[in-house]
GROMACS .gro file of C-alpha atoms in nm:
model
  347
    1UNK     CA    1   0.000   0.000   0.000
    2UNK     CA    2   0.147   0.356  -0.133
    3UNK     CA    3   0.105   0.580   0.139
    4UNK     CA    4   0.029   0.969  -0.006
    5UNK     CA    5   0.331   1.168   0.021
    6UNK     CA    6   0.319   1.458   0.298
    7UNK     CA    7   0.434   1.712   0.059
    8UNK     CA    8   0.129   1.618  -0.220
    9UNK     CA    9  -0.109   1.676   0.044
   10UNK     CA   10   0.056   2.001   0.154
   11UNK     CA   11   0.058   2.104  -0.230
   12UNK     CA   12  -0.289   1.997  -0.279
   13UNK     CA   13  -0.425   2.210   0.059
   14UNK     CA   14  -0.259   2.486  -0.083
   15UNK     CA   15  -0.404   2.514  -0.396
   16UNK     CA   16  -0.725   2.487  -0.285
   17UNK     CA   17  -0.975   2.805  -0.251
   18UNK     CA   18  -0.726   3.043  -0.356
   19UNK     CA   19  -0.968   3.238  -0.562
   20UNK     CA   20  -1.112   3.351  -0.246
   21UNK     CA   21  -0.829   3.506  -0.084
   22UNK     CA   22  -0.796   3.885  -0.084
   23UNK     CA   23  -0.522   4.034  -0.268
   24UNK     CA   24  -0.281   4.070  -0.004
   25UNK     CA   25  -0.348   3.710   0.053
   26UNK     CA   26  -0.314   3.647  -0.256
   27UNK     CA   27   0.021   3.797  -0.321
   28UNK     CA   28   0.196   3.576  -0.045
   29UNK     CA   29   0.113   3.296  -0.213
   30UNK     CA   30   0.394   3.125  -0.467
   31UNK     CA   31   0.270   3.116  -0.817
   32UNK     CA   32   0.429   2.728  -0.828
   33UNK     CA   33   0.158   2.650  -0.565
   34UNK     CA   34  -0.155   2.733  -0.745
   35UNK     CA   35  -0.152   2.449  -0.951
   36UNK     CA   36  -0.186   2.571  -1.312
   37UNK     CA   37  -0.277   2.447  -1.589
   38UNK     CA   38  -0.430   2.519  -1.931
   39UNK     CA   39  -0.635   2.217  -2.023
   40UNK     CA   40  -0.974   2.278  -1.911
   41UNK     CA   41  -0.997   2.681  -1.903
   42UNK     CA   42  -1.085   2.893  -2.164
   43UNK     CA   43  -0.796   2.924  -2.335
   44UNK     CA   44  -0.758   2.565  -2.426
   45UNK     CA   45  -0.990   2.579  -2.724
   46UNK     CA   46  -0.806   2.944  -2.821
   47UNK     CA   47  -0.498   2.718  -2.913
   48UNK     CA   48  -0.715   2.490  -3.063
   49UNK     CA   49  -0.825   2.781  -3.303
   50UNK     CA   50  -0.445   2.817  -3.341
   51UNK     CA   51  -0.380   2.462  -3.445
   52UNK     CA   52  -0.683   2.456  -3.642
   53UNK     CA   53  -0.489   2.784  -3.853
   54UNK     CA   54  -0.195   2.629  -3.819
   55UNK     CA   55  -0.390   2.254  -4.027
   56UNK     CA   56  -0.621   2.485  -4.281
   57UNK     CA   57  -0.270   2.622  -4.397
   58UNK     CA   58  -0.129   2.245  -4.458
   59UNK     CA   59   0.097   2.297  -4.180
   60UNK     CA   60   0.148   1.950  -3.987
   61UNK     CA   61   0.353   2.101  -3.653
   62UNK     CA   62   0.171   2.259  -3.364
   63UNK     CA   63   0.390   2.378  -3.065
   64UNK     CA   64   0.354   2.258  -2.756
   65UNK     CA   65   0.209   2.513  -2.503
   66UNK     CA   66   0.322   2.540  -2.100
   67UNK     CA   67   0.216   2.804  -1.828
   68UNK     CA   68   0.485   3.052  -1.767
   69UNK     CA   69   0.558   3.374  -1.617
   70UNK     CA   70   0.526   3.603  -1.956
   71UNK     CA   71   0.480   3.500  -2.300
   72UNK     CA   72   0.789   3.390  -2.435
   73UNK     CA   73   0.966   3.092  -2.670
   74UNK     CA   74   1.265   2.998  -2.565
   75UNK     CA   75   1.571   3.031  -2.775
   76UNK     CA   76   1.577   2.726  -3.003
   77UNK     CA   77   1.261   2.547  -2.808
   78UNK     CA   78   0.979   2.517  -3.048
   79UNK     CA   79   0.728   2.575  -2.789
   80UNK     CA   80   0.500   2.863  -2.646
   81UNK     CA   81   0.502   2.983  -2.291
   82UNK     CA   82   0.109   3.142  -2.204
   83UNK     CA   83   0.134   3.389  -1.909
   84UNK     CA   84  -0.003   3.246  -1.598
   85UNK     CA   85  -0.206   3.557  -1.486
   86UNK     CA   86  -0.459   3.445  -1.807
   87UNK     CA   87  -0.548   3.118  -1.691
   88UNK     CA   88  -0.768   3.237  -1.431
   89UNK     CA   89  -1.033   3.472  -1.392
   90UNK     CA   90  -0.903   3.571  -1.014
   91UNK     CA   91  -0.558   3.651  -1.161
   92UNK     CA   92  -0.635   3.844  -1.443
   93UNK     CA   93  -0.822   4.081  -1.193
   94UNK     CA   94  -0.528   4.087  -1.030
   95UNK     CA   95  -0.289   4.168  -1.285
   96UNK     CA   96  -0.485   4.406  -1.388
   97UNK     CA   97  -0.465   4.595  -1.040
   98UNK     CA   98  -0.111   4.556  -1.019
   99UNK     CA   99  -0.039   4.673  -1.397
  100UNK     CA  100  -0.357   4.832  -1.497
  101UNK     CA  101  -0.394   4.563  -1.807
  102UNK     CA  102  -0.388   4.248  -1.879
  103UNK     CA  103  -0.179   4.152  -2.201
  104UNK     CA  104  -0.427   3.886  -2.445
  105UNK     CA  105  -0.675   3.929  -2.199
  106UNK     CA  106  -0.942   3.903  -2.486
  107UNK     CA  107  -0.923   3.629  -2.756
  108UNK     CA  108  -0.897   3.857  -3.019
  109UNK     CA  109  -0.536   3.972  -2.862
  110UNK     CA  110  -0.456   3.620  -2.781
  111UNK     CA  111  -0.441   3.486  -3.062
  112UNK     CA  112  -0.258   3.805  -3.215
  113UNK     CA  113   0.002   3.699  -2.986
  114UNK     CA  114  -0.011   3.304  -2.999
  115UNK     CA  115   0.006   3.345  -3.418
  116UNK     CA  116   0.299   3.567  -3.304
  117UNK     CA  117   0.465   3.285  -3.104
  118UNK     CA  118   0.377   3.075  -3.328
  119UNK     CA  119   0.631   3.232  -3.574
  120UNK     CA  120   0.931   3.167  -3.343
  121UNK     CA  121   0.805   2.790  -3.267
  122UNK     CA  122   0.812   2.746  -3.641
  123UNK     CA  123   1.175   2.967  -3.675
  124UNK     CA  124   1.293   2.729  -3.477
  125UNK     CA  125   1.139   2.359  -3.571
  126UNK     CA  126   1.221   2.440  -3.913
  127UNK     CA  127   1.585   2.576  -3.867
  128UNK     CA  128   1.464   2.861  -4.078
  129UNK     CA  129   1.727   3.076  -4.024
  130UNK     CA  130   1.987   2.894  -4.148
  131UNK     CA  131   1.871   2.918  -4.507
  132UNK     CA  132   2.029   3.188  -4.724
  133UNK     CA  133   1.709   3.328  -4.817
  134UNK     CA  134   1.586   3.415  -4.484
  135UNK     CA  135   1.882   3.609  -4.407
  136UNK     CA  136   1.828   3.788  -4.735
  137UNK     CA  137   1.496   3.897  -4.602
  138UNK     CA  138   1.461   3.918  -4.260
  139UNK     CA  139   1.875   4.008  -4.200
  140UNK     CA  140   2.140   3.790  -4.001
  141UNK     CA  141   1.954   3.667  -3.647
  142UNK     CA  142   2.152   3.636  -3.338
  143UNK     CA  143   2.094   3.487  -3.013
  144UNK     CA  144   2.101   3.802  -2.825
  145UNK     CA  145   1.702   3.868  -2.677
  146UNK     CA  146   1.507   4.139  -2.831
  147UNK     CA  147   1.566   4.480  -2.708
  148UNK     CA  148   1.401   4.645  -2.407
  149UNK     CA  149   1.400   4.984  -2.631
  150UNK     CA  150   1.521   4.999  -2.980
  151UNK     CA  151   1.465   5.298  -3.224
  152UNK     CA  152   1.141   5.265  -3.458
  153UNK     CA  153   1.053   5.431  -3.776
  154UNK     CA  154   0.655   5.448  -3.739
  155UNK     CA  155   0.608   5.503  -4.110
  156UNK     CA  156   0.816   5.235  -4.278
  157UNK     CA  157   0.694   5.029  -4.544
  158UNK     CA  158   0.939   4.758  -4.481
  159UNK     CA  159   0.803   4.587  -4.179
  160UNK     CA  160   0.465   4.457  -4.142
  161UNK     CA  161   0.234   4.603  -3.824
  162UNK     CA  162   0.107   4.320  -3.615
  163UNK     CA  163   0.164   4.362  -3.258
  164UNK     CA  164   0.222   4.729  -3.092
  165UNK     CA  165   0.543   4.926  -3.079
  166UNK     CA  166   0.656   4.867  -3.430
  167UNK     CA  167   0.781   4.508  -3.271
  168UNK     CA  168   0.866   4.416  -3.599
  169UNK     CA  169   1.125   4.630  -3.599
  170UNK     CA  170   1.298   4.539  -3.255
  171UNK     CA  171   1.486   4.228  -3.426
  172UNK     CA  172   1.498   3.991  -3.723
  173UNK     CA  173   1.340   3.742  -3.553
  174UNK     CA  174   1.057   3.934  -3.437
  175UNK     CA  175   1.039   4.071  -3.795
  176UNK     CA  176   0.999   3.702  -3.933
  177UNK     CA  177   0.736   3.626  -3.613
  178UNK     CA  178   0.553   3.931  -3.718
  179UNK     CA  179   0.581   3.860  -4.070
  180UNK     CA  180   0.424   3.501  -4.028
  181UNK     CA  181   0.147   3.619  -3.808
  182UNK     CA  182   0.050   3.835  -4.034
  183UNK     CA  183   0.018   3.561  -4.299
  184UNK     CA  184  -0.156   3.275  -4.045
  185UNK     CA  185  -0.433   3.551  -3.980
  186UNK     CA  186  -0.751   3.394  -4.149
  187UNK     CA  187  -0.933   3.606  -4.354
  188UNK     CA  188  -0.698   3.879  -4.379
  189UNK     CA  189  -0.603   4.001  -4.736
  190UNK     CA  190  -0.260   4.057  -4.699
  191UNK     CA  191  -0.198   4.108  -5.050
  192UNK     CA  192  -0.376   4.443  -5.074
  193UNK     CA  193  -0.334   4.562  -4.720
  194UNK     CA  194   0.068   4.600  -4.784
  195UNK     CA  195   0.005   4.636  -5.231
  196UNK     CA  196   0.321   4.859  -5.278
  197UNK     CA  197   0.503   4.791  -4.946
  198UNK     CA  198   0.858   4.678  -4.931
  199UNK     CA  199   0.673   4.469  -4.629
  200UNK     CA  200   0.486   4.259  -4.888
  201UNK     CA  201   0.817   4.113  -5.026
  202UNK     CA  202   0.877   3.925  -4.683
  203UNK     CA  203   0.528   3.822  -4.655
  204UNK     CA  204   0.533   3.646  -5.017
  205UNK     CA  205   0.819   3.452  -4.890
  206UNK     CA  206   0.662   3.332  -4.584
  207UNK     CA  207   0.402   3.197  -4.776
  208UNK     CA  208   0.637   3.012  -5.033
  209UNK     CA  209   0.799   2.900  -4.743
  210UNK     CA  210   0.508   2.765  -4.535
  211UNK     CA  211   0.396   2.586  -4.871
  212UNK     CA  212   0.735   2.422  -4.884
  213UNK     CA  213   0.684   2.328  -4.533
  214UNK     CA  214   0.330   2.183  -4.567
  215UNK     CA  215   0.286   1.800  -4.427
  216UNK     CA  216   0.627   1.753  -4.309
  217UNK     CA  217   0.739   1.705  -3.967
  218UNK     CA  218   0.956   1.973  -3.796
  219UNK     CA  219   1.365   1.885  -3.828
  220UNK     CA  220   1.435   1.998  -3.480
  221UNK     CA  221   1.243   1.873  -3.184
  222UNK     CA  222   1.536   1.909  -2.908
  223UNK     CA  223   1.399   1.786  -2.597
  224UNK     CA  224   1.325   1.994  -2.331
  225UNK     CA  225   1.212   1.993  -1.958
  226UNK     CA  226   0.918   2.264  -1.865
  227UNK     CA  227   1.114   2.271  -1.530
  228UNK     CA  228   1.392   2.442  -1.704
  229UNK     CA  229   1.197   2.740  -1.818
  230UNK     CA  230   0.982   2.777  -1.504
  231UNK     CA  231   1.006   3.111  -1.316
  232UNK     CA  232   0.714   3.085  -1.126
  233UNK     CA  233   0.825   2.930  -0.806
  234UNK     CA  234   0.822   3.294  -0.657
  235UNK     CA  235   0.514   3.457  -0.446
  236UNK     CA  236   0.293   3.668  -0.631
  237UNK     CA  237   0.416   4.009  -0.479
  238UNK     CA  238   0.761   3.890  -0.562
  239UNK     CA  239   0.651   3.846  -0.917
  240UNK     CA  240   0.467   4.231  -0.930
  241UNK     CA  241   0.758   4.405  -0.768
  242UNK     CA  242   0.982   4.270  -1.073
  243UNK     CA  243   0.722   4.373  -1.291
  244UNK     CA  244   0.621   4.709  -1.205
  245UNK     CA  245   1.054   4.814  -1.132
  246UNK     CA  246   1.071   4.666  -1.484
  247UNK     CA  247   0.805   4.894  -1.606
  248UNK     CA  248   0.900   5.209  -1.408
  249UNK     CA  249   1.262   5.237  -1.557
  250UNK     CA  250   1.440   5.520  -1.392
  251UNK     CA  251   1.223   5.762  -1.395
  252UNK     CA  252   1.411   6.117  -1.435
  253UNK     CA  253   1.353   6.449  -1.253
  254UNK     CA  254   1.038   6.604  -1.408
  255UNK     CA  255   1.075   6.915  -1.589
  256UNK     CA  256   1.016   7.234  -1.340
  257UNK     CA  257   1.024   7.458  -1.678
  258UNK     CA  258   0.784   7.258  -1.853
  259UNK     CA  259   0.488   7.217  -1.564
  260UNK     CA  260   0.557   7.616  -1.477
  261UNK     CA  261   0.485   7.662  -1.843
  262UNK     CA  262   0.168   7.439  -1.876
  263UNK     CA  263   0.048   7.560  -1.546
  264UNK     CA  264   0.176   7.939  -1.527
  265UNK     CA  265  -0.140   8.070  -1.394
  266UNK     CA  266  -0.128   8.163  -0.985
  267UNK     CA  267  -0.548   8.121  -0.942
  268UNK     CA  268  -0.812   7.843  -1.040
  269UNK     CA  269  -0.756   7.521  -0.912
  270UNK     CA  270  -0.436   7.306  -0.831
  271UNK     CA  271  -0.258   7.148  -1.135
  272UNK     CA  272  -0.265   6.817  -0.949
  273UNK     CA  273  -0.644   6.857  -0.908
  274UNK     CA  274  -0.658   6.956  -1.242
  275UNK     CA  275  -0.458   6.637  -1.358
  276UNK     CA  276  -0.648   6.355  -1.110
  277UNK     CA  277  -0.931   6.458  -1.281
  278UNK     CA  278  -0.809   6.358  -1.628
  279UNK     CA  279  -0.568   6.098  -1.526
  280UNK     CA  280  -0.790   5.834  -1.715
  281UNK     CA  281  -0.865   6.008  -1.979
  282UNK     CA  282  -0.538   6.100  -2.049
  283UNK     CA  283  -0.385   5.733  -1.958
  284UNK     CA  284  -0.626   5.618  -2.232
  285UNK     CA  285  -0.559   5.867  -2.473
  286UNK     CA  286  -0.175   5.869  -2.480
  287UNK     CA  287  -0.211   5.510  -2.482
  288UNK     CA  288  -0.387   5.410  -2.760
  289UNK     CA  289  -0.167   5.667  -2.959
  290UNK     CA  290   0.161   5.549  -2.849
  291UNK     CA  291   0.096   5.164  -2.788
  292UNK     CA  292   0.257   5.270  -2.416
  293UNK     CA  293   0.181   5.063  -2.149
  294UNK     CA  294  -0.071   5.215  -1.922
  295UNK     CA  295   0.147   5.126  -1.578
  296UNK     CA  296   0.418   5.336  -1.724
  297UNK     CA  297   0.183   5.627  -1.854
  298UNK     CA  298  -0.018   5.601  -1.521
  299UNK     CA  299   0.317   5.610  -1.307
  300UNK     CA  300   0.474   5.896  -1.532
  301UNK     CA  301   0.116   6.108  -1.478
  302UNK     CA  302   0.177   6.009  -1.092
  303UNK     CA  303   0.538   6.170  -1.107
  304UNK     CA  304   0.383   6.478  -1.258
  305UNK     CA  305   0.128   6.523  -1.021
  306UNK     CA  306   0.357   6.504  -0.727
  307UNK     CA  307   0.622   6.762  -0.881
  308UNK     CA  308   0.310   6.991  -0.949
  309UNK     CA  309   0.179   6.977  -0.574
  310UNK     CA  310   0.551   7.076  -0.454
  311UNK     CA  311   0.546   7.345  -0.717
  312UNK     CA  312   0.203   7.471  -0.560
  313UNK     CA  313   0.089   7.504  -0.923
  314UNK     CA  314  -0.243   7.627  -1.076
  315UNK     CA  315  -0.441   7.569  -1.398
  316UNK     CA  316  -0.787   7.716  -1.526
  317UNK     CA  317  -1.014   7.424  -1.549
  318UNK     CA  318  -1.200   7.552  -1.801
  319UNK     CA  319  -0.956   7.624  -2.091
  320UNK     CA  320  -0.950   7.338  -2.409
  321UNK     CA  321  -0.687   7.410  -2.490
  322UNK     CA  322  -0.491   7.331  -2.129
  323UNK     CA  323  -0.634   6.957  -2.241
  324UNK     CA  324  -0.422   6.997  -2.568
  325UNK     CA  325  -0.088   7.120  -2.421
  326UNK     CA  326  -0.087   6.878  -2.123
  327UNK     CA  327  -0.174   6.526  -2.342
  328UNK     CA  328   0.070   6.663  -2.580
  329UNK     CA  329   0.347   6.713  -2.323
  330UNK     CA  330   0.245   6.361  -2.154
  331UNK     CA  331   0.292   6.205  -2.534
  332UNK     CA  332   0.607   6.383  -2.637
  333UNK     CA  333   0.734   6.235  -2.329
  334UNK     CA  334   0.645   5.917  -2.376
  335UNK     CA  335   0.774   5.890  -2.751
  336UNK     CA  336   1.084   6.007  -2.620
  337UNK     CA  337   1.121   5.693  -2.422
  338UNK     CA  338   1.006   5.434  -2.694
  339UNK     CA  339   1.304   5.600  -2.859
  340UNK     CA  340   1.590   5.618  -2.664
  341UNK     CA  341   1.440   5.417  -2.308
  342UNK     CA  342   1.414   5.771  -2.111
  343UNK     CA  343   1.172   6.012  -2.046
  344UNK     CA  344   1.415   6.322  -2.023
  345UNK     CA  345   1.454   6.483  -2.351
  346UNK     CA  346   1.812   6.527  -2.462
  347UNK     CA  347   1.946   6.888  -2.535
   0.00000   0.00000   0.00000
């Protein structure tokens, strides 16, 4: 008779209920002790859709998917890491309270993002980047991770526009990933959406490519233990206070000069009034525009507030055109960082 073992029955207790816990609660417990998994939620039939894609385009491999900590495919692993916070209902609410969003939250952007992972699976199961022609296209790859910042040109016709931030841009592989999503979309008439780009030359080749590729087994299927690639044996607050220092950057000294000359007025009401009462608006609005992340716009607007409370400033509340200047400073700002990875503008 096999007698349970003391720490299954620990692991067990502690996975159970903890959808009810608060979020303090929450956030003590280790991610590793939640017992994840994706069969059975609601994304399981979203990477169904994906392998269905994957099959109506004669494709024969579908990568593997795992729980991790972000979504990621490791170097040379032909498999797809799904965030943990989306498995759950509970943790999506509280993702979103500790980050303000929640990234593929609806199925719409997860499967923009699984098509997108789906490119590297297939980069690497196919070797694809060892062929001359792919280096011709998409440039030499390296092994070095895409960059945290990286220096976009918003209106080139060379890269397709798939995910935010002009990813395609940030590296050749992410270019290819980009590329191939692009192509796996169903329904999407890629041909006349980029007629007359440079983009559409790299997008023709994926599709000669995949074509080459349909019904045959991937050449490289290293083996691989999940174990290897899981971060998640950390508590929850753990987890958020590498996210959000990851998010915040170093934030610079906000511009005295600049808030005296949005808010130079000495009556009406305090600029931080002034800016609490807009905060969403403006969060949203600078947002969708710059394909920011809304922790980092919502932290920078909480840096400006601050600085405009010590500078005992003052705005008119009525004046449109305040709205203007202020979510134009707030966006010039934040452009400035998607370009060189800092606020401050340089002299």
């Amino acid at each position: 008779m096999r007698f349970p073992d003391i720490r299954d029955t620990v692991r067990e207790m502690e996975a159970a209920d903890w959808a009810t816990l608060s979020d303090e609660q929450l956030l003590e417990r280790r991610i590793s002790t939640l017992s994840l998994r994706l069969e059975g939620t609601t994304l399981e039939p979203l990477i169904k859709q994906l392998y269905d894609e994957l099959s109506a385009k004669g494709l024969a491999f579908h990568p593997p998917c795992h729980v991790g900590d972000e979504w990621f495919v490791p170097i040379g692993i032909p498999a797809i890491f799904v965030p943990f916070f989306l498995v759950h209902d509970r943790l999506r609410a509280l993702e979103r309270f500790m980050v303000l969003e929640v990234e593929g939250e609806t199925p719409e952007w997860f499967m923009r993002l699984m098509r997108h992972e789906a490119g590297h699976g297939y980069m690497y199961a196919y070797q694809l980047t060892r062929r001359r022609k792919w280096r011709n296209c998409f440039e030499q790859t390296s092994r070095e991770e895409t960059p945290n910042t990286y220096r976009p040109r918003p209106f080139s016709r060379s890269y397709v526009m798939h995910l935010e931030d002009w990813y395609a841009q940030s590296h050749p592989d992410e270019d290819f990933a980009e590329t191939f999503a692009i192509w796996l979309t169903p329904g999407f008439d890629w041909r006349k959406r980029y007629a007359g780009w440079p983009a559409l030359r790299k997008i023709e080749y994926v599709d000669e490519l995949m074509k080459s590729l349909a019904g045959k087994p991937p050449t490289h299927m290293p083996k691989y233990r999940v174990a290897d690639y899981d971060f998640l044996n950390v508590k929850l607050k753990t987890y958020y206070a590498r996210k959000r220092k990851l998010y915040e950057d170093t934030y610079p000294g906000f511009y005295d000069v600049d808030l005296r000359q949005l808010f130079p007025t000495p009556g009406g009401i305090r600029a931080s009034s002034y800016l609490r009462q807009r905060r969403r608006r403006l969060m949203n609005s600078v947002c969708q525009w710059t394909n920011e992340k809304k922790f980092r716009v919502n932290k920078l607007l909480t840096r400006l507030i601050d600085r405009s409370d010590e500078l005992e400033l003052h705005a008119h509340n009525d004046d449109p055109q305040q709205d203007f200047r202020v979510a134009s400073y707030i966006t010039t700002l934040v452009m400035n960082y998607l370009f060189t990875g800092k606020f401050k503008r340089t002299k």
